[in-house]
Amino acid sequence: MARILVTGGAGFLGSHLCDRLLDDGHDVLCVDNFFTGSKRNIAHRLEHPYFELMRHDVTFPLYVEVDQIYNLACPASPVHYQHDPVQTTKTSVHGAINMLGLAKRLKARILQASTSEVYGDPEVHPQPEGYWGRVNPIGIRSCYDEGKRCAETLFFDYHRQHNLDIKVVRIFNTYGPRMHPNDGRVVSNFIVQALRGEDITIYGDGRQTRSFCYVDDLIEAFVRMMGTEAGFTGPINIGNPGEFTMIELAEKVLALVGGRSKLVFRPLPSDDPKQRQPDIALAKSVLDWQPKVALEDGLKETIAYFRRTLDGAAA
Ligand code: NAD
Ligand code: UDP
Ligand code: UDP
């Protein structure tokens, strides 16, 4: 049994990771400031003898004793990370410094939840880890993109300078149950709109692409990455190479939900990447991993979750 810290553990991905680690028999410390996460995501674990919840903001120092750290704290939806962009950069950068300082004192292995956003609006397609990206440093997405890039820089400098045992995972768009209905990301928006019979909001012409990974596949890759030998740092892409336009996604959601929602077109936010698809050759060879859940199957699970959640909210 390891003592494992999960920052952002009350969020969408973090709560699934806490579940997995508890099921594997570990002692889990979940740290979250509940900015976008919710106690509801982890309520079913609060009575577990090896689960502990701490309300804390990672931009402040944290003194605890653990063996491993997964650093997920950071809002991930553009709507939420742009709400208080200065806090977003602080969370990525100060949060990384504090968690790296903690890992250094404890000699603990630490994994960073980085993002495909480090590639920005990419000219190389699909994106391999060796691509340096095309990121606007002063745009509305920069607080997130540059914050995450700087966090990667800090991880690699702590590795080179202090010999820290680091793991960096670049996550491509991941979806599933426990996304917040107001999260603002495309999968949850489309499903919630379809279930409520509201218009489906397509930003721009809807021909931009994303590649969607189901949460269970991502968590499996996280755990495998944490278990790799010391010295294997990544960065490593984790995502599902199946690539879809936003119009295709909307049509799939509508076909599964039914109902009478219409597609409506809204302005494209600035710096919105036109295409995104992970090159997962490295994950296949080092982690022996590839995603198993097809988009349609993952959407069915997610739709079922939102049906229950929205029915509960209405009751
Ligand atoms: P989420 O918004 O559901 O979870 C983020 C969690 O971090 C929330 O519980 C939030 O309250 C918490 N948090 C935010 N700021 C904090 C702070 N200063 N101190 C402590 N806790 C804080 O988003 P998610 O999709 O679960 O994303 C988790 C991580 O994975 C993030 O770091 C995100 O950047 C990364 N990521 C996610 C995706 C994806 O598609 N889901 C893609 C790329 C990267
Ligand atoms: N830190 C922390 N918990 C610890 C150790 C360090 O939160 O157990 C924070 C502390 O705020 C520190 C930061 O991590 O400023 C970076 O630590 P490091 O040891 O790298 O640098 P220094 O202490 O010299 O600033
Ligand atoms: N998007 C959309 N309608 C929505 C929300 C998002 O068409 O209601 C688009 C958005 O412009 C982007 C894509 O869907 O091109 C993915 O957006 P999301 O916010 O999920 O993630 P990210 O842009 O960070 O990949």
Short mmCIF file of C-alpha atoms and ligand atoms in Angstrom, two decimals:
data_model
loop_
_atom_site.label_atom_id
_atom_site.label_comp_id
_atom_site.label_asym_id
_atom_site.label_seq_id
_atom_site.Cartn_x
_atom_site.Cartn_y
_atom_site.Cartn_z
CA MET A 1 0.00 0.00 0.00
CA ALA A 2 1.35 3.42 -1.01
CA ARG A 3 0.29 6.79 0.39
CA ILE A 4 -0.76 8.76 -2.66
CA LEU A 5 -1.62 12.47 -2.98
CA VAL A 6 -4.05 13.44 -5.75
CA THR A 7 -4.33 17.21 -6.25
CA GLY A 8 -7.54 18.22 -8.01
CA GLY A 9 -8.93 14.94 -6.67
CA ALA A 10 -12.52 16.21 -6.45
CA GLY A 11 -12.59 17.07 -10.15
CA PHE A 12 -13.69 14.98 -13.10
CA LEU A 13 -10.47 13.03 -13.75
CA GLY A 14 -9.18 13.30 -10.18
CA SER A 15 -12.24 11.61 -8.67
CA HIS A 16 -11.94 8.66 -11.07
CA LEU A 17 -8.25 8.41 -10.22
CA CYS A 18 -9.03 8.38 -6.46
CA ASP A 19 -11.53 5.56 -7.08
CA ARG A 20 -8.97 3.53 -9.02
CA LEU A 21 -6.20 4.01 -6.44
CA LEU A 22 -8.50 3.07 -3.52
CA ASP A 23 -9.67 -0.01 -5.43
CA ASP A 24 -6.01 -0.95 -5.95
CA GLY A 25 -5.58 -0.86 -2.16
CA HIS A 26 -3.75 2.44 -1.69
CA ASP A 27 -4.11 5.17 0.92
CA VAL A 28 -5.37 8.28 -0.87
CA LEU A 29 -5.10 11.93 0.16
CA CYS A 30 -7.34 14.09 -2.04
CA VAL A 31 -6.52 17.81 -2.07
CA ASP A 32 -8.87 20.26 -3.79
CA ASN A 33 -10.08 23.85 -3.43
CA PHE A 34 -13.43 23.00 -5.12
CA PHE A 35 -13.04 25.69 -7.80
CA THR A 36 -14.43 23.40 -10.51
CA GLY A 37 -14.53 20.15 -8.56
CA SER A 38 -17.23 19.06 -6.19
CA LYS A 39 -17.62 17.01 -3.02
CA ARG A 40 -20.36 15.16 -4.86
CA ASN A 41 -17.72 13.48 -7.06
CA ILE A 42 -16.09 11.86 -4.03
CA ALA A 43 -19.00 11.69 -1.57
CA HIS A 44 -19.19 7.91 -2.00
CA ARG A 45 -15.60 7.64 -0.69
CA LEU A 46 -15.78 9.86 2.38
CA GLU A 47 -16.38 6.94 4.75
CA HIS A 48 -13.57 4.83 3.25
CA PRO A 49 -10.91 4.19 5.96
CA TYR A 50 -8.03 4.93 3.55
CA PHE A 51 -9.49 8.05 1.95
CA GLU A 52 -8.83 11.55 3.26
CA LEU A 53 -10.11 14.84 1.84
CA MET A 54 -8.34 18.16 2.40
CA ARG A 55 -9.63 21.54 1.23
CA HIS A 56 -6.51 23.36 0.10
CA ASP A 57 -5.33 25.62 -2.74
CA VAL A 58 -2.09 24.32 -4.29
CA THR A 59 -0.81 27.84 -4.90
CA PHE A 60 0.01 27.75 -1.16
CA PRO A 61 2.64 25.42 0.33
CA LEU A 62 1.51 22.01 1.48
CA TYR A 63 3.28 19.94 4.11
CA VAL A 64 2.08 16.33 4.17
CA GLU A 65 3.78 12.92 4.07
CA VAL A 66 3.15 10.76 0.99
CA ASP A 67 5.00 8.35 -1.33
CA GLN A 68 3.60 9.47 -4.68
CA ILE A 69 1.93 12.59 -6.09
CA TYR A 70 -0.47 12.99 -9.02
CA ASN A 71 -0.74 16.72 -9.77
CA LEU A 72 -4.09 17.38 -11.45
CA ALA A 73 -5.18 20.62 -9.77
CA CYS A 74 -6.13 23.13 -12.48
CA PRO A 75 -9.40 24.06 -14.18
CA ALA A 76 -9.46 22.35 -17.59
CA SER A 77 -12.46 23.86 -19.38
CA PRO A 78 -11.76 27.05 -21.37
CA VAL A 79 -14.83 28.72 -19.82
CA HIS A 80 -13.53 28.11 -16.31
CA TYR A 81 -9.82 28.67 -16.84
CA GLN A 82 -10.58 31.98 -18.59
CA HIS A 83 -12.86 33.12 -15.76
CA ASP A 84 -9.86 34.07 -13.57
CA PRO A 85 -6.86 33.71 -15.89
CA VAL A 86 -4.33 35.04 -13.37
CA GLN A 87 -5.38 32.38 -10.88
CA THR A 88 -5.11 29.75 -13.66
CA THR A 89 -1.46 30.60 -14.32
CA LYS A 90 -0.77 30.73 -10.57
CA THR A 91 -2.36 27.31 -10.13
CA SER A 92 -0.23 25.79 -12.88
CA VAL A 93 3.04 27.50 -11.99
CA HIS A 94 2.96 28.11 -8.21
CA GLY A 95 1.06 24.85 -7.82
CA ALA A 96 3.80 22.99 -9.71
CA ILE A 97 6.55 24.66 -7.64
CA ASN A 98 4.85 23.72 -4.38
CA MET A 99 4.14 20.13 -5.41
CA LEU A 100 7.69 19.76 -6.78
CA GLY A 101 9.09 21.19 -3.53
CA LEU A 102 6.97 18.68 -1.64
CA ALA A 103 8.17 15.81 -3.87
CA LYS A 104 11.78 16.96 -3.43
CA ARG A 105 11.56 16.96 0.38
CA LEU A 106 9.87 13.54 0.39
CA LYS A 107 11.90 12.03 -2.50
CA ALA A 108 8.47 11.09 -3.89
CA ARG A 109 7.63 10.23 -7.48
CA ILE A 110 5.44 12.95 -9.04
CA LEU A 111 3.20 12.85 -12.14
CA GLN A 112 2.04 15.99 -13.92
CA ALA A 113 -1.30 16.15 -15.75
CA SER A 114 -0.15 18.17 -18.74
CA THR A 115 -2.16 18.72 -21.87
CA SER A 116 -2.31 18.60 -25.66
CA GLU A 117 -2.72 22.39 -25.35
CA VAL A 118 1.08 22.60 -25.09
CA TYR A 119 0.96 22.00 -28.89
CA GLY A 120 -1.36 25.03 -29.32
CA ASP A 121 -2.93 25.32 -32.79
CA PRO A 122 -0.65 22.69 -34.35
CA GLU A 123 0.90 22.66 -37.83
CA VAL A 124 2.05 19.06 -37.36
CA HIS A 125 -0.69 16.45 -37.50
CA PRO A 126 -1.09 14.13 -35.64
CA GLN A 127 1.01 15.53 -32.80
CA PRO A 128 4.04 13.50 -31.60
CA GLU A 129 5.77 14.36 -28.31
CA GLY A 130 8.75 15.80 -30.19
CA TYR A 131 6.65 18.61 -31.68
CA TRP A 132 7.32 21.90 -29.83
CA GLY A 133 3.93 23.41 -30.58
CA ARG A 134 2.48 26.68 -31.82
CA VAL A 135 1.14 28.63 -28.86
CA ASN A 136 0.11 32.29 -28.70
CA PRO A 137 1.77 33.68 -25.53
CA ILE A 138 -0.67 36.60 -25.10
CA GLY A 139 -4.10 35.24 -26.09
CA ILE A 140 -7.10 34.23 -24.03
CA ARG A 141 -5.99 30.58 -23.87
CA SER A 142 -2.42 31.47 -22.87
CA CYS A 143 -3.05 31.41 -19.12
CA TYR A 144 -3.70 27.69 -19.49
CA ASP A 145 -1.36 26.76 -22.37
CA GLU A 146 1.65 28.72 -21.14
CA GLY A 147 0.93 27.84 -17.51
CA LYS A 148 1.03 24.15 -18.42
CA ARG A 149 4.13 24.64 -20.60
CA CYS A 150 5.91 26.40 -17.73
CA ALA A 151 4.85 23.60 -15.38
CA GLU A 152 6.50 21.09 -17.76
CA THR A 153 9.64 23.25 -17.75
CA LEU A 154 9.67 23.21 -13.94
CA PHE A 155 9.19 19.45 -13.86
CA PHE A 156 12.15 18.88 -16.18
CA ASP A 157 14.36 21.38 -14.33
CA TYR A 158 13.59 19.74 -10.97
CA HIS A 159 14.44 16.46 -12.65
CA ARG A 160 17.78 17.71 -14.05
CA GLN A 161 18.73 19.93 -11.12
CA HIS A 162 17.45 17.92 -8.12
CA ASN A 163 17.23 14.45 -9.67
CA LEU A 164 13.48 14.32 -9.03
CA ASP A 165 11.57 11.26 -10.23
CA ILE A 166 9.05 12.88 -12.60
CA LYS A 167 6.38 11.64 -15.04
CA VAL A 168 4.73 14.02 -17.51
CA VAL A 169 1.51 13.00 -19.28
CA ARG A 170 0.01 15.10 -22.08
CA ILE A 171 -3.72 14.45 -21.96
CA PHE A 172 -5.86 14.87 -25.08
CA ASN A 173 -9.59 15.71 -24.73
CA THR A 174 -11.03 13.25 -22.23
CA TYR A 175 -14.71 12.90 -21.33
CA GLY A 176 -17.01 10.76 -19.24
CA PRO A 177 -19.31 10.62 -16.21
CA ARG A 178 -18.77 13.30 -13.50
CA MET A 179 -18.07 16.12 -15.90
CA HIS A 180 -20.02 19.04 -14.46
CA PRO A 181 -23.22 19.90 -16.40
CA ASN A 182 -21.93 23.50 -16.60
CA ASP A 183 -18.36 22.45 -17.35
CA GLY A 184 -18.52 24.18 -20.73
CA ARG A 185 -16.47 21.62 -22.67
CA VAL A 186 -17.94 20.30 -25.87
CA VAL A 187 -18.96 16.74 -24.94
CA SER A 188 -20.85 17.73 -21.80
CA ASN A 189 -22.36 20.81 -23.50
CA PHE A 190 -23.74 18.79 -26.43
CA ILE A 191 -25.12 16.00 -24.22
CA VAL A 192 -26.77 18.37 -21.75
CA GLN A 193 -28.23 20.45 -24.58
CA ALA A 194 -29.59 17.36 -26.34
CA LEU A 195 -31.11 15.97 -23.13
CA ARG A 196 -32.80 19.30 -22.39
CA GLY A 197 -34.05 19.65 -25.97
CA GLU A 198 -32.04 22.88 -26.37
CA ASP A 199 -30.12 23.98 -29.46
CA ILE A 200 -26.69 22.37 -29.90
CA THR A 201 -24.12 25.19 -29.98
CA ILE A 202 -21.46 24.67 -32.63
CA TYR A 203 -18.64 27.20 -32.40
CA GLY A 204 -17.34 28.35 -35.79
CA ASP A 205 -18.19 26.21 -38.81
CA GLY A 206 -17.90 23.00 -36.76
CA ARG A 207 -15.22 21.57 -39.03
CA GLN A 208 -12.47 21.83 -36.39
CA THR A 209 -11.48 18.43 -35.03
CA ARG A 210 -10.77 16.84 -31.65
CA SER A 211 -9.96 13.27 -30.60
CA PHE A 212 -11.96 12.08 -27.60
CA CYS A 213 -10.70 9.62 -24.99
CA TYR A 214 -12.99 7.90 -22.49
CA VAL A 215 -12.02 8.47 -18.86
CA ASP A 216 -11.44 4.78 -17.98
CA ASP A 217 -8.84 4.46 -20.72
CA LEU A 218 -7.05 7.57 -19.49
CA ILE A 219 -6.93 6.43 -15.84
CA GLU A 220 -5.43 3.09 -16.90
CA ALA A 221 -2.67 4.96 -18.74
CA PHE A 222 -2.03 7.22 -15.71
CA VAL A 223 -1.49 4.23 -13.44
CA ARG A 224 0.75 2.49 -15.99
CA MET A 225 2.81 5.66 -16.43
CA MET A 226 3.26 6.05 -12.65
CA GLY A 227 4.53 2.45 -12.60
CA THR A 228 7.23 2.89 -15.26
CA GLU A 229 10.88 2.62 -14.29
CA ALA A 230 12.69 5.61 -12.78
CA GLY A 231 14.32 7.63 -15.52
CA PHE A 232 11.38 7.35 -17.91
CA THR A 233 10.01 10.86 -17.59
CA GLY A 234 7.83 11.31 -20.68
CA PRO A 235 6.37 13.57 -21.86
CA ILE A 236 3.95 11.00 -23.17
CA ASN A 237 0.75 11.57 -25.15
CA ILE A 238 -2.38 9.89 -23.82
CA GLY A 239 -5.53 10.09 -25.89
CA ASN A 240 -7.71 8.32 -28.41
CA PRO A 241 -6.58 8.81 -32.03
CA GLY A 242 -10.18 8.64 -33.33
CA GLU A 243 -10.62 12.15 -34.76
CA PHE A 244 -14.00 13.86 -35.29
CA THR A 245 -15.31 17.24 -36.40
CA MET A 246 -17.61 19.04 -33.95
CA ILE A 247 -20.47 18.54 -36.42
CA GLU A 248 -19.82 14.78 -36.42
CA LEU A 249 -19.78 14.80 -32.62
CA ALA A 250 -23.07 16.72 -32.47
CA GLU A 251 -24.69 14.29 -34.89
CA LYS A 252 -23.50 11.28 -32.88
CA VAL A 253 -24.83 12.76 -29.64
CA LEU A 254 -28.17 13.60 -31.26
CA ALA A 255 -28.48 10.11 -32.73
CA LEU A 256 -27.90 8.55 -29.29
CA VAL A 257 -30.06 10.94 -27.25
CA GLY A 258 -32.87 11.43 -29.75
CA GLY A 259 -35.01 14.52 -29.35
CA ARG A 260 -35.54 17.58 -31.49
CA SER A 261 -32.49 19.75 -30.85
CA LYS A 262 -31.20 21.77 -33.81
CA LEU A 263 -27.58 22.65 -34.57
CA VAL A 264 -26.94 26.39 -34.23
CA PHE A 265 -23.70 28.15 -35.10
CA ARG A 266 -21.94 30.57 -32.71
CA PRO A 267 -18.72 32.59 -33.15
CA LEU A 268 -15.49 30.63 -32.83
CA PRO A 269 -13.51 31.74 -29.75
CA SER A 270 -10.07 33.14 -30.62
CA ASP A 271 -7.07 30.81 -30.83
CA ASP A 272 -9.36 27.74 -30.93
CA PRO A 273 -7.15 24.94 -32.37
CA LYS A 274 -8.32 23.76 -35.80
CA GLN A 275 -7.22 20.14 -35.48
CA ARG A 276 -5.99 17.78 -32.80
CA GLN A 277 -5.06 14.11 -32.80
CA PRO A 278 -2.56 12.31 -30.58
CA ASP A 279 0.29 10.25 -31.96
CA ILE A 280 0.29 7.47 -29.34
CA ALA A 281 3.17 5.35 -30.66
CA LEU A 282 5.20 6.05 -27.49
CA ALA A 283 2.35 5.03 -25.15
CA LYS A 284 1.84 1.85 -27.17
CA SER A 285 5.47 0.84 -26.93
CA VAL A 286 6.36 1.95 -23.38
CA LEU A 287 3.04 1.46 -21.55
CA ASP A 288 1.68 -1.29 -23.80
CA TRP A 289 -1.43 0.85 -23.79
CA GLN A 290 -4.04 1.92 -26.27
CA PRO A 291 -7.60 3.09 -25.74
CA LYS A 292 -10.30 0.42 -25.73
CA VAL A 293 -13.53 2.43 -25.55
CA ALA A 294 -14.99 3.64 -28.85
CA LEU A 295 -16.55 7.11 -28.90
CA GLU A 296 -20.07 5.76 -29.29
CA ASP A 297 -19.74 3.46 -26.25
CA GLY A 298 -18.20 6.17 -24.10
CA LEU A 299 -20.92 8.60 -25.14
CA LYS A 300 -23.60 6.09 -24.11
CA GLU A 301 -22.11 5.84 -20.60
CA THR A 302 -21.79 9.60 -20.34
CA ILE A 303 -25.33 10.20 -21.59
CA ALA A 304 -26.66 7.71 -19.03
CA TYR A 305 -24.78 9.59 -16.29
CA PHE A 306 -26.18 12.97 -17.34
CA ARG A 307 -29.71 11.54 -17.56
CA ARG A 308 -29.43 10.47 -13.91
CA THR A 309 -27.79 13.73 -12.82
CA LEU A 310 -30.24 16.03 -14.58
CA ASP A 311 -33.25 13.96 -13.43
CA GLY A 312 -31.90 14.16 -9.87
CA ALA A 313 -31.46 17.93 -10.11
CA ALA A 314 -35.02 18.34 -11.40
CA ALA A 315 -36.52 16.11 -8.68
P1 NAD B 1 -11.74 19.58 -13.53
O1 NAD B 1 -11.95 21.04 -13.67
O2 NAD B 1 -12.94 18.71 -13.37
O3 NAD B 1 -10.75 19.24 -12.34
C1 NAD B 1 -9.77 20.12 -11.86
C2 NAD B 1 -9.77 20.04 -10.33
O4 NAD B 1 -8.73 20.89 -9.80
C3 NAD B 1 -11.09 20.55 -9.73
O5 NAD B 1 -11.53 19.66 -8.74
C4 NAD B 1 -10.70 21.90 -9.14
O6 NAD B 1 -11.53 22.28 -8.06
C5 NAD B 1 -9.27 21.66 -8.74
N1 NAD B 1 -8.47 22.88 -8.61
C6 NAD B 1 -8.41 23.92 -9.48
N2 NAD B 1 -7.55 24.85 -9.01
C7 NAD B 1 -7.07 24.39 -7.83
C8 NAD B 1 -6.17 24.90 -6.87
N3 NAD B 1 -5.57 26.09 -7.04
N4 NAD B 1 -5.91 24.17 -5.76
C9 NAD B 1 -6.51 22.96 -5.58
N5 NAD B 1 -7.38 22.43 -6.44
C10 NAD B 1 -7.65 23.14 -7.57
O7 NAD B 1 -10.90 19.13 -14.83
P2 NAD B 1 -10.37 17.70 -15.28
O8 NAD B 1 -10.83 17.47 -16.66
O9 NAD B 1 -10.61 16.69 -14.25
O10 NAD B 1 -8.79 17.99 -15.38
C11 NAD B 1 -7.87 17.51 -14.43
C12 NAD B 1 -6.46 17.82 -14.88
O11 NAD B 1 -6.20 17.19 -16.14
C13 NAD B 1 -6.19 19.30 -15.08
O12 NAD B 1 -4.87 19.59 -14.65
C14 NAD B 1 -6.29 19.48 -16.58
O13 NAD B 1 -5.50 20.55 -17.03
C15 NAD B 1 -5.76 18.15 -17.08
N6 NAD B 1 -6.28 17.86 -18.42
C16 NAD B 1 -7.56 17.41 -18.60
C17 NAD B 1 -8.02 17.17 -19.89
C18 NAD B 1 -9.40 16.64 -20.16
O14 NAD B 1 -9.76 16.50 -21.32
N7 NAD B 1 -10.21 16.28 -19.19
C19 NAD B 1 -7.18 17.41 -20.99
C20 NAD B 1 -5.90 17.89 -20.76
C21 NAD B 1 -5.46 18.10 -19.48
N1 UDP B 2 7.04 23.19 -0.41
C1 UDP B 2 5.86 22.63 0.02
N2 UDP B 2 5.90 21.50 0.80
C2 UDP B 2 7.07 20.92 1.13
C3 UDP B 2 8.27 21.48 0.67
C4 UDP B 2 8.23 22.62 -0.10
O1 UDP B 2 4.77 23.13 -0.27
O2 UDP B 2 7.02 19.88 1.83
C5 UDP B 2 6.97 24.37 -1.25
C6 UDP B 2 7.57 25.60 -0.60
O3 UDP B 2 6.59 26.63 -0.68
C7 UDP B 2 8.74 25.96 -1.48
C8 UDP B 2 8.42 25.27 -2.79
O4 UDP B 2 7.71 24.12 -2.43
O5 UDP B 2 8.82 27.34 -1.69
C9 UDP B 2 9.64 24.87 -3.58
O6 UDP B 2 10.47 24.10 -2.73
P1 UDP B 2 12.02 23.99 -3.00
O7 UDP B 2 12.59 23.13 -1.93
O8 UDP B 2 12.26 23.58 -4.38
O9 UDP B 2 12.55 25.47 -2.92
P2 UDP B 2 12.71 26.52 -1.75
O10 UDP B 2 12.22 25.91 -0.47
O11 UDP B 2 14.18 26.77 -1.74
O12 UDP B 2 11.90 27.69 -2.19
N1 UDP B 3 -17.17 23.74 -28.86
C1 UDP B 3 -18.37 23.84 -29.54
N2 UDP B 3 -19.52 24.02 -28.81
C2 UDP B 3 -19.53 24.05 -27.45
C3 UDP B 3 -18.30 23.93 -26.76
C4 UDP B 3 -17.13 23.78 -27.51
O1 UDP B 3 -18.42 23.78 -30.79
O2 UDP B 3 -20.62 24.20 -26.87
C5 UDP B 3 -15.93 23.53 -29.65
C6 UDP B 3 -14.77 24.42 -29.28
O3 UDP B 3 -14.83 25.64 -29.98
C7 UDP B 3 -13.59 23.57 -29.70
C8 UDP B 3 -14.07 22.15 -29.47
O4 UDP B 3 -15.49 22.21 -29.40
O5 UDP B 3 -13.30 23.74 -31.06
C9 UDP B 3 -13.54 21.53 -28.16
O6 UDP B 3 -13.80 22.45 -27.12
P1 UDP B 3 -13.54 22.12 -25.58
O7 UDP B 3 -13.85 23.36 -24.82
O8 UDP B 3 -14.24 20.89 -25.22
O9 UDP B 3 -11.98 21.78 -25.50
P2 UDP B 3 -10.64 22.36 -26.13
O10 UDP B 3 -10.96 23.48 -27.08
O11 UDP B 3 -9.85 22.84 -24.97
O12 UDP B 3 -10.06 21.21 -26.83
#
